[in-house]
Amino acid sequence: MRILMVCLGNICRSPLAEGIFRKQLQLRGLDWEVDSAGTGNWHIGEQPDPRSIQVARLQGLDISNQRARQINGRDLSFFDYIFAMDRSNQRQILELARQPQHRERVYLFLEFARSQEGPDVPDPYWNDRGFTNVYHLLDQASQHVIERILEQESTSSRGAT
Ligand code: 4NP
């Protein structure tokens, strides 16, 4: 399974989502691929925002090795699930995704998690105190997302046999 997390800058929300998701996969012994990208190009090559690194570190998670990149057309065919952090990110991704089989891989993260907090993961870039909230939102939602993917994949493989 290949999972891509997408936000605007790929320095605040999606690097956290990538790190949290990967940690939860490890805890469950699932060998899935996880990556993240931004719809914008301002921060290409940069480390995550220091506030994201710090909030992750407080939870025992090191995301400092990640580097920002911009989403591209190849991502749309490579990844099985593409999760947008907010509706604006989702619109941008759908601008790139013209083919129906690519468009149907694009989901809003909190909606897919059936979170009550959705539909958008709030952008904490302009709000220093938003990072802890975002961490917990992503942590909770990631568990539901993994469960839902496992459910969907087992249903579709049963259907195929
Ligand atoms: P992110 O947050 O999309 O969660 O990475 C942002 C990062 C940078 C900017 C906006 C949002 N920016 O305007 O540079």
Coordinates of C-alpha atoms and ligand atoms in Angstrom, one line a residue, residues 6-15 38-39 42-43 49 51-52 85-86 89 121-126 131, ligand 1:
V6 CA -0.6 16.5 1.1
C7 CA -0.8 20.0 2.5
L8 CA 0.1 23.4 1.1
G9 CA 3.7 23.9 2.1
N10 CA 4.7 20.4 3.1
I11 CA 6.4 21.8 6.2
C12 CA 3.7 21.8 8.9
R13 CA 0.8 19.4 8.6
S14 CA 1.7 16.7 6.1
P15 CA 5.2 16.0 7.5
G38 CA 2.9 20.1 -0.8
T39 CA 0.8 21.7 -3.5
W42 CA 7.9 27.7 -1.7
H43 CA 9.6 25.3 0.7
D49 CA 8.8 23.8 10.3
R51 CA 7.3 23.9 15.5
S52 CA 6.2 20.7 13.8
M85 CA -5.2 18.0 4.8
D86 CA -7.9 20.5 3.8
N89 CA -5.4 21.2 -0.9
V121 CA -7.0 20.0 9.4
P122 CA -6.5 23.6 10.4
D123 CA -3.3 25.2 9.0
P124 CA -1.2 26.0 12.0
Y125 CA 1.4 28.1 10.1
W126 CA 0.2 31.4 11.4
F131 CA 0.5 22.6 16.4
Ligands
4NP1 P1 1.4 23.5 5.7 O1 1.5 25.0 6.3 O2 0.6 23.6 4.5 O3 0.7 22.7 6.8 O4 2.8 23.0 5.5 C1 2.0 26.1 5.6 C2 3.3 26.2 5.4 C3 3.7 27.3 4.7 C4 2.8 28.2 4.2 C5 1.5 28.1 4.4 C6 1.0 27.0 5.1 N1 3.3 29.4 3.5 O5 2.5 30.3 3.1 O6 4.5 29.5 3.2

